[in-house]
mmCIF file of C-alpha atoms in Angstrom:
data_model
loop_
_atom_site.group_PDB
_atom_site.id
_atom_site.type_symbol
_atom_site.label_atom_id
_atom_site.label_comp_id
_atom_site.label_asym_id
_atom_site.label_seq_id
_atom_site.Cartn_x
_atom_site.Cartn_y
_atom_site.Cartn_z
ATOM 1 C CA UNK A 612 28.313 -49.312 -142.897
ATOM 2 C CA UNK A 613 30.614 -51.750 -141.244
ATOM 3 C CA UNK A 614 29.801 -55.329 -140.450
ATOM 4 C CA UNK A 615 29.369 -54.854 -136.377
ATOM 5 C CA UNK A 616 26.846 -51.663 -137.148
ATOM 6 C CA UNK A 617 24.827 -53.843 -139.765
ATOM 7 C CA UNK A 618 24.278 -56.349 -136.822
ATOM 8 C CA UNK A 619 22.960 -53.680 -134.693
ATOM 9 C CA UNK A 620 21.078 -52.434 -137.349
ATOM 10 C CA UNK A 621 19.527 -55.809 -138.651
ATOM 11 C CA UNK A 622 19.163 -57.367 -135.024
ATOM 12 C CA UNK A 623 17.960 -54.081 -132.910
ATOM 13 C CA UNK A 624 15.382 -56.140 -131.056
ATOM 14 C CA UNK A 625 18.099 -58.912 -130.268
ATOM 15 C CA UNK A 626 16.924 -63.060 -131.214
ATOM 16 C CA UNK A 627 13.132 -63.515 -130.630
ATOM 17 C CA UNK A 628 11.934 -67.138 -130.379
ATOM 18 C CA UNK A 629 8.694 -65.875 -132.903
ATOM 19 C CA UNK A 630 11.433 -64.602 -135.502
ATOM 20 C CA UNK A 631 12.862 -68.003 -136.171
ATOM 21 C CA UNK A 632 11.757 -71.085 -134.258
ATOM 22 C CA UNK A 633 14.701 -73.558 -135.503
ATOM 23 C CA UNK A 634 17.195 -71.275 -133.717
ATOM 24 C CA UNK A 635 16.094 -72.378 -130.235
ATOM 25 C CA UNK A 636 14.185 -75.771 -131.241
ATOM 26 C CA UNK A 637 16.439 -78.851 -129.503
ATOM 27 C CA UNK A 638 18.306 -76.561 -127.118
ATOM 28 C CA UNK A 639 17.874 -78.366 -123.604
ATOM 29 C CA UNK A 640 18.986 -81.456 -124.360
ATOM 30 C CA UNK A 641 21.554 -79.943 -126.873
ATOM 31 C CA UNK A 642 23.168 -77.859 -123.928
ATOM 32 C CA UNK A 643 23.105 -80.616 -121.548
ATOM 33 C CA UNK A 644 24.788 -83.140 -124.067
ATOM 34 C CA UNK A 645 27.368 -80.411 -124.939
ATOM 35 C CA UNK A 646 28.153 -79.838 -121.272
ATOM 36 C CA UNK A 647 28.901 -83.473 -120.550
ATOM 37 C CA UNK A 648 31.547 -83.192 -123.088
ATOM 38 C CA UNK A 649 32.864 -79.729 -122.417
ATOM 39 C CA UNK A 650 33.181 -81.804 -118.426
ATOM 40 C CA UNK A 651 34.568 -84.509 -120.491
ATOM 41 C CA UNK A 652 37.426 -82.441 -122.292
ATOM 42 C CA UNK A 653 38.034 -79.919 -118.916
ATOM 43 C CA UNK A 654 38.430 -83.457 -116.524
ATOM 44 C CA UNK A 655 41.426 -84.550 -119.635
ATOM 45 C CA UNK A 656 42.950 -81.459 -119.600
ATOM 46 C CA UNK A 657 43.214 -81.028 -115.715
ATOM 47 C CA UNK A 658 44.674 -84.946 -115.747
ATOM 48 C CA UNK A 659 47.686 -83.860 -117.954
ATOM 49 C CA UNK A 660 47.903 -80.362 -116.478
ATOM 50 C CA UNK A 661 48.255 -82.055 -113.105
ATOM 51 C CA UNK A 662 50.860 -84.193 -114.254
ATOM 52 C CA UNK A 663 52.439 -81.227 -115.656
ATOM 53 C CA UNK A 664 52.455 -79.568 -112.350
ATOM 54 C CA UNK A 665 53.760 -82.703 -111.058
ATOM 55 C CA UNK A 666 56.791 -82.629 -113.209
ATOM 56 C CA UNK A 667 57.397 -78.923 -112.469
ATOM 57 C CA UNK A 668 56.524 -79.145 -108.336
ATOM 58 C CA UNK A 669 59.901 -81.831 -108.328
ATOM 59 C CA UNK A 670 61.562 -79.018 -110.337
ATOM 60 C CA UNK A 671 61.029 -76.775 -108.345
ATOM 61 C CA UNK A 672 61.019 -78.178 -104.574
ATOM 62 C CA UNK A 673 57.265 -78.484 -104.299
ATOM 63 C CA UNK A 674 56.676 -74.568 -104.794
ATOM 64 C CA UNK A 675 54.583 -75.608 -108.469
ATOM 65 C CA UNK A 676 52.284 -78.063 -106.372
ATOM 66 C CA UNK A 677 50.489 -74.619 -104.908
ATOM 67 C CA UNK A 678 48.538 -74.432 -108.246
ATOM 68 C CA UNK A 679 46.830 -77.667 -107.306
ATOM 69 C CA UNK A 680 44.664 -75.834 -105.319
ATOM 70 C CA UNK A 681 43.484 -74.155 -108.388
ATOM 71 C CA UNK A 682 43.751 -76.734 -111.246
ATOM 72 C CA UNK A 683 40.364 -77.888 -112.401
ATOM 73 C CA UNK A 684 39.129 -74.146 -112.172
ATOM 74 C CA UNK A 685 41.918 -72.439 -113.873
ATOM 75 C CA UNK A 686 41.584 -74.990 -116.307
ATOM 76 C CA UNK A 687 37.638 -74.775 -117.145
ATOM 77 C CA UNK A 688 38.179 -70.764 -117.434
ATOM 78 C CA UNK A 689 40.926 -70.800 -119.695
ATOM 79 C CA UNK A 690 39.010 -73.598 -121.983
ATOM 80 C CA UNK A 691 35.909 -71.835 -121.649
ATOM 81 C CA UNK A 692 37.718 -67.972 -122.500
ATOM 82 C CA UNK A 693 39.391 -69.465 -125.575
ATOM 83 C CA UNK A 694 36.869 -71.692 -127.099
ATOM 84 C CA UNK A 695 33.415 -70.116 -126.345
ATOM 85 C CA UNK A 696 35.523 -66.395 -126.627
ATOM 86 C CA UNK A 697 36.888 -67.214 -129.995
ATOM 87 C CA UNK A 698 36.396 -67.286 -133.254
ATOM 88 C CA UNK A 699 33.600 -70.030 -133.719
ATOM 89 C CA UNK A 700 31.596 -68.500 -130.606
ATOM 90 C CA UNK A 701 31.089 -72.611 -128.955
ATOM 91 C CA UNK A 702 33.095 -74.439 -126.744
ATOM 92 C CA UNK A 703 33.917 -77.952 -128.233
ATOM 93 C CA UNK A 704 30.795 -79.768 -126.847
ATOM 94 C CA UNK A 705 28.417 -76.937 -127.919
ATOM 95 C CA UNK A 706 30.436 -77.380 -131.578
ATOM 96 C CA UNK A 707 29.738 -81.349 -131.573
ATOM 97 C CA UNK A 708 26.058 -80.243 -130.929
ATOM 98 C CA UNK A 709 25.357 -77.663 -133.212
ATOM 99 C CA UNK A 710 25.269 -74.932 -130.752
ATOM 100 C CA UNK A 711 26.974 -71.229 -130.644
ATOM 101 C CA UNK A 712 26.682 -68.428 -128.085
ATOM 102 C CA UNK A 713 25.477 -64.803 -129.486
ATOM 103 C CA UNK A 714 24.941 -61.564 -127.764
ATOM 104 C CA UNK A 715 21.793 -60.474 -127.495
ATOM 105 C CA UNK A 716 22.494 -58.259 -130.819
ATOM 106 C CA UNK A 717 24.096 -61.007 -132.305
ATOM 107 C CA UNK A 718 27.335 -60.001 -131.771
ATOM 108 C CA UNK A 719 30.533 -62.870 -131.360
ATOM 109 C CA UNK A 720 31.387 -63.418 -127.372
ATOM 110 C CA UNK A 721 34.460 -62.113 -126.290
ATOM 111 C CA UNK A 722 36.905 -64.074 -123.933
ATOM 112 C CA UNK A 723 36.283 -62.161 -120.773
ATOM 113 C CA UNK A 724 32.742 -62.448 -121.178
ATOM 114 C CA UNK A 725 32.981 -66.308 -121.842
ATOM 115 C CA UNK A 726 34.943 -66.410 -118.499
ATOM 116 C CA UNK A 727 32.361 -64.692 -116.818
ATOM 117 C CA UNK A 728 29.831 -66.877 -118.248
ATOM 118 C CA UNK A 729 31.247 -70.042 -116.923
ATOM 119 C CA UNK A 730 31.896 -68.134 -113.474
ATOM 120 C CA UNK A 731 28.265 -67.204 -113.402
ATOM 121 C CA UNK A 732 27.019 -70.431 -114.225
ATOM 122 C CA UNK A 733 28.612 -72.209 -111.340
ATOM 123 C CA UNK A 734 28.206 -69.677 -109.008
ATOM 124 C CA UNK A 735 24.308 -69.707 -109.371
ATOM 125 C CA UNK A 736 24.595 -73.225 -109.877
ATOM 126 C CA UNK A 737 26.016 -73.650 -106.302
ATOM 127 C CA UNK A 738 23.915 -70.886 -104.476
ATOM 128 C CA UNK A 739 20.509 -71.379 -106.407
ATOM 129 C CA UNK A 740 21.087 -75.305 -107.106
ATOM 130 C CA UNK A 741 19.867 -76.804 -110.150
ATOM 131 C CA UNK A 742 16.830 -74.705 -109.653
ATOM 132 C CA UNK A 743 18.329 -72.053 -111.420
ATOM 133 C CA UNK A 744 17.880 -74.488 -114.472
ATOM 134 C CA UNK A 745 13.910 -74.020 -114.502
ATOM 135 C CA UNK A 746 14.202 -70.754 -115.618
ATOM 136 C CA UNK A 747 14.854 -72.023 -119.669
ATOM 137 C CA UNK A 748 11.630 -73.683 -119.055
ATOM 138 C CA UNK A 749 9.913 -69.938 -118.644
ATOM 139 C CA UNK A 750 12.393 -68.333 -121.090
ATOM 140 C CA UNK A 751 10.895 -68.253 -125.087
ATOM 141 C CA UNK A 752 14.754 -68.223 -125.992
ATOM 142 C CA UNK A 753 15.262 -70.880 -123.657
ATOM 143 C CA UNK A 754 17.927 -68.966 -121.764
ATOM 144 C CA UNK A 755 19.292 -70.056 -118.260
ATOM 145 C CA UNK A 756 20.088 -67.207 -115.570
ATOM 146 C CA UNK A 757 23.292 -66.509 -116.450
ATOM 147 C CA UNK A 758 22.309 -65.923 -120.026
ATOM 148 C CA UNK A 759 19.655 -63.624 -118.993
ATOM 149 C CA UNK A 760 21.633 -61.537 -116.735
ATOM 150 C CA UNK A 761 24.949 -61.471 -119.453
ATOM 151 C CA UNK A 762 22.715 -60.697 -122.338
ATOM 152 C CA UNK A 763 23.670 -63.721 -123.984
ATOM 153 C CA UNK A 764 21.354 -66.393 -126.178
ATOM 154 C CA UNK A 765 22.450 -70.003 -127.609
ATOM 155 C CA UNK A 766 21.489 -70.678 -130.834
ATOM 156 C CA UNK A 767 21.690 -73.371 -133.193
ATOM 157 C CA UNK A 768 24.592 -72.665 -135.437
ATOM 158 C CA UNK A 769 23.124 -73.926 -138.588
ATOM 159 C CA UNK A 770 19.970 -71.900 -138.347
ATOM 160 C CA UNK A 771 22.190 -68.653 -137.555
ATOM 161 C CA UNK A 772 21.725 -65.357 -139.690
#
């Protein structure tokens, strides 16, 4: 049986706060600590992509400065699709936390899904406003709405199987 099918097999029902407490005890404040610093990280990176752009917009004759229109969102989605659509499953804020993302069978995020988490996130952020945060205070898993609607659950990455 390979590794992806025992997941499926071991985790049919998906992460259930009443399996394992630990893996959702902390998770609020954990998230919100670990999104400062992914804002943290994204505002550095769009600083020296911008002088980047800079640089290349004198190169060539101001047709690079376009993608200032774009920077700081271009920027979070490719930091988001690489880090929480890798390998170790966390951005580098949810890492400094303790915190990876699973799918609901426990499956590894892939990097278009991670993009269309982050998409998600600010898009009900903006239309819903922070309301849309109440819903982890309803959720067992303590899930927000774009983690409900993607099928995806934060864990602690300590307590994971």
């Amino acid at each position: 049986m390979s590794y992806q099918a025992e997941i499926l097999e071991s985790r049919r029902g998906g992460f259930g706060a009443t399996d394992d407490p630990a893996l959702f005890s902390g998770l609020r404040s954990k998230r919100i600590m670990a999104f400062l610093i992914d804002t943290a990280i994204i505002a550095f990176f769009t600083v020296m992509a911008g002088i980047l752009i800079f640089f290349l917009g004198i190169f060539t004759l101001g047709l690079a400065w376009f993608a200032y229109a774009f920077l700081w969102q271009g920027v979070a989605l490719t930091y988001t699709a690489i880090t929480l659509g890798g390998e170790r499953a966390s951005t580098l804020g949810m890492r400094a936390m303790g915190l990876e993302m699973r799918l609901w069978h426990g499956g590894k995020p892939y990097a278009l899904l991670a993009a269309m988490h982050a998409l998600l996130f600010w898009f009900s952020v903006t239309l819903l406003t922070p309301l849309v945060l109440l819903v982890s205070l309803v959720s067992d898993r303590k899930r927000l709405l774009h983690d409900i609607i993607l099928g995806t659950v934060v864990i602690n990455a300590d307590r994971r199987f």
